[in-house]
CSV table of C-alpha atoms in Angstrom, one decimal:
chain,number,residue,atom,x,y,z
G,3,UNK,CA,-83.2,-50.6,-103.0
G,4,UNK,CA,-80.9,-47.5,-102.5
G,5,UNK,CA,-78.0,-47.4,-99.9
G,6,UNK,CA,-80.4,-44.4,-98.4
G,7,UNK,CA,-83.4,-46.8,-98.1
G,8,UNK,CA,-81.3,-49.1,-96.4
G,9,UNK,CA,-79.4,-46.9,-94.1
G,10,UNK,CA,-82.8,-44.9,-92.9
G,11,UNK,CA,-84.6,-48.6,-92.4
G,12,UNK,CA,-81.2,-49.6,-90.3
G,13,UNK,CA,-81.3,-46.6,-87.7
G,14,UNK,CA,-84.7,-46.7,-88.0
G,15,UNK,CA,-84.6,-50.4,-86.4
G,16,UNK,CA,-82.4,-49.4,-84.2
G,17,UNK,CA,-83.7,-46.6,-83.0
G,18,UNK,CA,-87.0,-48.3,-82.7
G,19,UNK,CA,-85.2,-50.9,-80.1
G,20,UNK,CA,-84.2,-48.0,-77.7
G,21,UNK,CA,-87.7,-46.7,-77.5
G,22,UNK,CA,-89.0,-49.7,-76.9
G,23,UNK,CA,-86.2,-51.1,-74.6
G,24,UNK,CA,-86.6,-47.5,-73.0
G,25,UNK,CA,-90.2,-47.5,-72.6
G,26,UNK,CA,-90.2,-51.2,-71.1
G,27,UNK,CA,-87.8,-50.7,-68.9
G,28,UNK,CA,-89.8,-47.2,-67.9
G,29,UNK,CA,-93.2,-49.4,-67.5
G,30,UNK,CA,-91.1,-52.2,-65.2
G,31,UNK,CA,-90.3,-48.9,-63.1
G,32,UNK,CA,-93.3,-48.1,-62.5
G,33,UNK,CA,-95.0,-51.0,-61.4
G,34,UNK,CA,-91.9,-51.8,-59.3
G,35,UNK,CA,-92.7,-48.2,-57.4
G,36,UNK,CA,-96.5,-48.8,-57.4
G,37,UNK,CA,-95.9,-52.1,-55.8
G,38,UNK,CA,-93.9,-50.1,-53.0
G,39,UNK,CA,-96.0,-47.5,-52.4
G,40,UNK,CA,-99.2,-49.7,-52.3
G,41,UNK,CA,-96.9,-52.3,-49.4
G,42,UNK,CA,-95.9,-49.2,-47.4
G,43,UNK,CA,-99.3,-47.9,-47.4
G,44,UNK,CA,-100.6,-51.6,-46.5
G,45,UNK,CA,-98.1,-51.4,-43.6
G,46,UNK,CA,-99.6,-48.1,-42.1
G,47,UNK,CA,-102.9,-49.3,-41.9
G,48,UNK,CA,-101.7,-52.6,-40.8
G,49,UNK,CA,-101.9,-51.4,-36.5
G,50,UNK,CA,-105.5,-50.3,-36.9
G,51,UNK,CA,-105.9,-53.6,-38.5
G,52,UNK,CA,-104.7,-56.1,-36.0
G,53,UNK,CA,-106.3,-53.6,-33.2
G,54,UNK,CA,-109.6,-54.3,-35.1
G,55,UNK,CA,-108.6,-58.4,-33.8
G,56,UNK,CA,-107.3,-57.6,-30.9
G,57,UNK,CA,-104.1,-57.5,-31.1
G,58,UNK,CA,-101.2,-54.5,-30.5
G,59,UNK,CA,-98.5,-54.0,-32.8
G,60,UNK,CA,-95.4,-53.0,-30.9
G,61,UNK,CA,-92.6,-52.9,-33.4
G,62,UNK,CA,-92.2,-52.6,-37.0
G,63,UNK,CA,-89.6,-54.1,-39.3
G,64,UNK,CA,-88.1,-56.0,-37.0
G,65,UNK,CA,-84.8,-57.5,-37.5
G,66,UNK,CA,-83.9,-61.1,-36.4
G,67,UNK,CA,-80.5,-62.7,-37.0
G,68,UNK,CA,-80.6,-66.1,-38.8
G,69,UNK,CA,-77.5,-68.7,-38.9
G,70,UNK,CA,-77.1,-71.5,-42.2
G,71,UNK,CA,-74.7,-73.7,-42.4
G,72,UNK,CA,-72.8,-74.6,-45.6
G,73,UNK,CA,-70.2,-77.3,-45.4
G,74,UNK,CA,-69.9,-76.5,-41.6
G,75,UNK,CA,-69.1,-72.6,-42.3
G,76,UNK,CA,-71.9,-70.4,-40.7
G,77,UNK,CA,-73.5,-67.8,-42.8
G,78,UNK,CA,-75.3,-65.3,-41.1
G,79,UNK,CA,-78.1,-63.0,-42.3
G,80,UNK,CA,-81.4,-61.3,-41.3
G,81,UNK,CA,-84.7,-61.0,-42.0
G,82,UNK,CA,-87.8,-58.4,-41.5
G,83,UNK,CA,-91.0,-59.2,-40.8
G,84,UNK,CA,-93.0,-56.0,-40.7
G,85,UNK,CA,-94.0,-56.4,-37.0
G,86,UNK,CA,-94.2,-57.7,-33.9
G,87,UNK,CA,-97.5,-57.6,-32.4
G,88,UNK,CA,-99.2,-58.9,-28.7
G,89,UNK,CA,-102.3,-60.0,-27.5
G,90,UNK,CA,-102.2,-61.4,-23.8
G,91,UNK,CA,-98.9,-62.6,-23.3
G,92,UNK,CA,-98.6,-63.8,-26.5
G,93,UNK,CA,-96.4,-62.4,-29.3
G,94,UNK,CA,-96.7,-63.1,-33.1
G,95,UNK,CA,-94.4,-61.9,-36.0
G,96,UNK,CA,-96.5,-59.8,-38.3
G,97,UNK,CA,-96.2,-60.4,-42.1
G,98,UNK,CA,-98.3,-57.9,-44.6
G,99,UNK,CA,-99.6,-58.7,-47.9
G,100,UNK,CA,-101.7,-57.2,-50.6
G,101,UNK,CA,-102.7,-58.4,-54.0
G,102,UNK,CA,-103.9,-61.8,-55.3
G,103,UNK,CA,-101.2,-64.0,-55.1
G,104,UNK,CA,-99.3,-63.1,-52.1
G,105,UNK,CA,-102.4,-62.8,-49.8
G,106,UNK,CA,-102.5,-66.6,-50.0
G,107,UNK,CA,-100.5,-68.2,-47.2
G,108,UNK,CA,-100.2,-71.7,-49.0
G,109,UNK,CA,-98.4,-70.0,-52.2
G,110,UNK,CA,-95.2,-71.4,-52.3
G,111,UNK,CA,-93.0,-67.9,-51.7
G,112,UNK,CA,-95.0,-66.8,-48.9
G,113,UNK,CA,-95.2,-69.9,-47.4
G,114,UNK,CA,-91.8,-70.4,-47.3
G,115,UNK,CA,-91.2,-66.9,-46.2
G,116,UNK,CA,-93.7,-67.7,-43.1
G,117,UNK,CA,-91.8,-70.7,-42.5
G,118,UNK,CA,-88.4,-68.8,-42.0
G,119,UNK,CA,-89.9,-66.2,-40.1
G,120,UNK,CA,-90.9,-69.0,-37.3
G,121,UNK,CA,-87.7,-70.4,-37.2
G,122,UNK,CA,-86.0,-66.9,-36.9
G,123,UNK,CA,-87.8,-66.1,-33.0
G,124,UNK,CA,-89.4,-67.5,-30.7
G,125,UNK,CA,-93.2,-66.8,-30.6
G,126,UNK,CA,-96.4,-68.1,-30.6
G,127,UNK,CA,-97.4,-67.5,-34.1
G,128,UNK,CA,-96.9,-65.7,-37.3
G,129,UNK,CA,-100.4,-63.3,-38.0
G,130,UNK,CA,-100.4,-62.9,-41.4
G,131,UNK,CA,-102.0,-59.9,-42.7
G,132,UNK,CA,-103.7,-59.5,-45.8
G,133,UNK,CA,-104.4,-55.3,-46.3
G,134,UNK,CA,-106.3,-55.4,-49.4
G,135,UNK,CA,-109.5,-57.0,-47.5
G,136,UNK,CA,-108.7,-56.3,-43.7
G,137,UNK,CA,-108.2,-59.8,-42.4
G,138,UNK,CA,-106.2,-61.1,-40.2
G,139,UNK,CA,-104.7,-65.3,-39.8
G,140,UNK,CA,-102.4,-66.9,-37.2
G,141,UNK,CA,-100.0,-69.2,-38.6
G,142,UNK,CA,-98.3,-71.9,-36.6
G,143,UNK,CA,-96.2,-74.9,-38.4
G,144,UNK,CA,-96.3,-78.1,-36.8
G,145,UNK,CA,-92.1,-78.8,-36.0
G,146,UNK,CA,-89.5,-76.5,-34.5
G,147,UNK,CA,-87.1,-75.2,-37.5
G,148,UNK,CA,-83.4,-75.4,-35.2
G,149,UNK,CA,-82.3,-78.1,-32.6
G,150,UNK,CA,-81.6,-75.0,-30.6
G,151,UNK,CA,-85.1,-75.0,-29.8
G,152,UNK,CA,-85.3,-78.7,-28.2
G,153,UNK,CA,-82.4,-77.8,-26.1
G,154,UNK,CA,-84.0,-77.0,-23.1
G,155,UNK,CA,-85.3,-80.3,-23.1
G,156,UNK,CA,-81.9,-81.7,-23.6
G,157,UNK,CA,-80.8,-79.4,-20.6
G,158,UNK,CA,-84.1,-80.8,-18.4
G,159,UNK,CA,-83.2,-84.6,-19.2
G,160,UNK,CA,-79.4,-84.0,-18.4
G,161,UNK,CA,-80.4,-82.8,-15.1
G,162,UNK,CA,-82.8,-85.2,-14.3
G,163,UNK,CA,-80.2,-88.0,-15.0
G,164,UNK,CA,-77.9,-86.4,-13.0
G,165,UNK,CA,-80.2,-86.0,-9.9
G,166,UNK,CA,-81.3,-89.6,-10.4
G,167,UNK,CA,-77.9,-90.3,-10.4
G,168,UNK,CA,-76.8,-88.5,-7.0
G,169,UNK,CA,-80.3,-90.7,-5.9
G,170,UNK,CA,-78.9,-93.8,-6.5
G,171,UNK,CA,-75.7,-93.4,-5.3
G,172,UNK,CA,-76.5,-90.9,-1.7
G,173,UNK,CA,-78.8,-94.1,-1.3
G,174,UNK,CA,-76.4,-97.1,-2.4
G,175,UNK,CA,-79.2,-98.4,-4.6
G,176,UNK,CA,-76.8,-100.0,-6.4
């Protein structure tokens, strides 16, 4: 082979990778965008939804402050459901999904994106919205995420020993 041959096969191979590196990188853009434009669309029709069960949304991407501790050093950060919603006096977080995957509350991502989402606020239940077919599910996980939840309890049983305290001894029971 000639040192033309070569030379036209090397920049050929190369410029073969930067089309192709080009044009997959181009494809991964546009799916990245469609995927947007299909969630923000899902989110607009999401009010009309949960009216259709009853429910009102009041708020959308809502931000809620989240604390984790690592090695006793807080790290804050936040989260956004996409609503808040009420029906009665109750209030729910509102997660949206569309496509095949993510519409299923058991899969492992959204489920553990759920999960946060409960132990970010206190409400009655997460409704989990899936656009593409116009359903609507209230999600409620059995244990409280944060001891900062049971501490009203703690506060109730403090003052109950105290008054049983001030009992016994206004009394001299003992």
């Amino acid at each position: 082979m000639s040192h033309k041959l070569l030379f036209a096969i090397g920049i050929g191979c190369v410029l073969g990778a930067f089309v192709f590196y080009g044009s997959a990188t181009l494809w991964q853009q546009v799916r990245v965008r469609r995927r947007l434009r299909r969630g923000v669309r899902a989110e607009a029709k999401t009010g009309k939804i949960l009216r259709s069960y009853g429910y009102h949304l009041i708020d959308t991407q809502v931000p809620l402050a989240l604390t984790m501790w690592i090695n006793q050093q807080p790290h804050q950060y936040t989260v956004r459901p996409d609503g808040l919603a009420v029906r009665g006096r109750r209030r729910y977080l509102v997660e949206v999904k569309t496509g095949s995957t993510a519409t299923d509350p058991t899969y492992v991502l959204t489920r553990r994106q759920l999960l946060e989402y409960s132990c970010a606020a206190r409400v009655d239940g997460i409704l989990f919205v899936n656009a593409d077919r116009h359903t609507v599910k209230e999600i409620q996980f059995s244990r409280r995420c944060s001891s900062a939840r049971r501490l009203p309890a703690f506060l109730v049983g403090v003052c109950c020993g105290v008054i049983a305290s001030v009992v016994v001894w206004i009394t001299g029971w003992i």
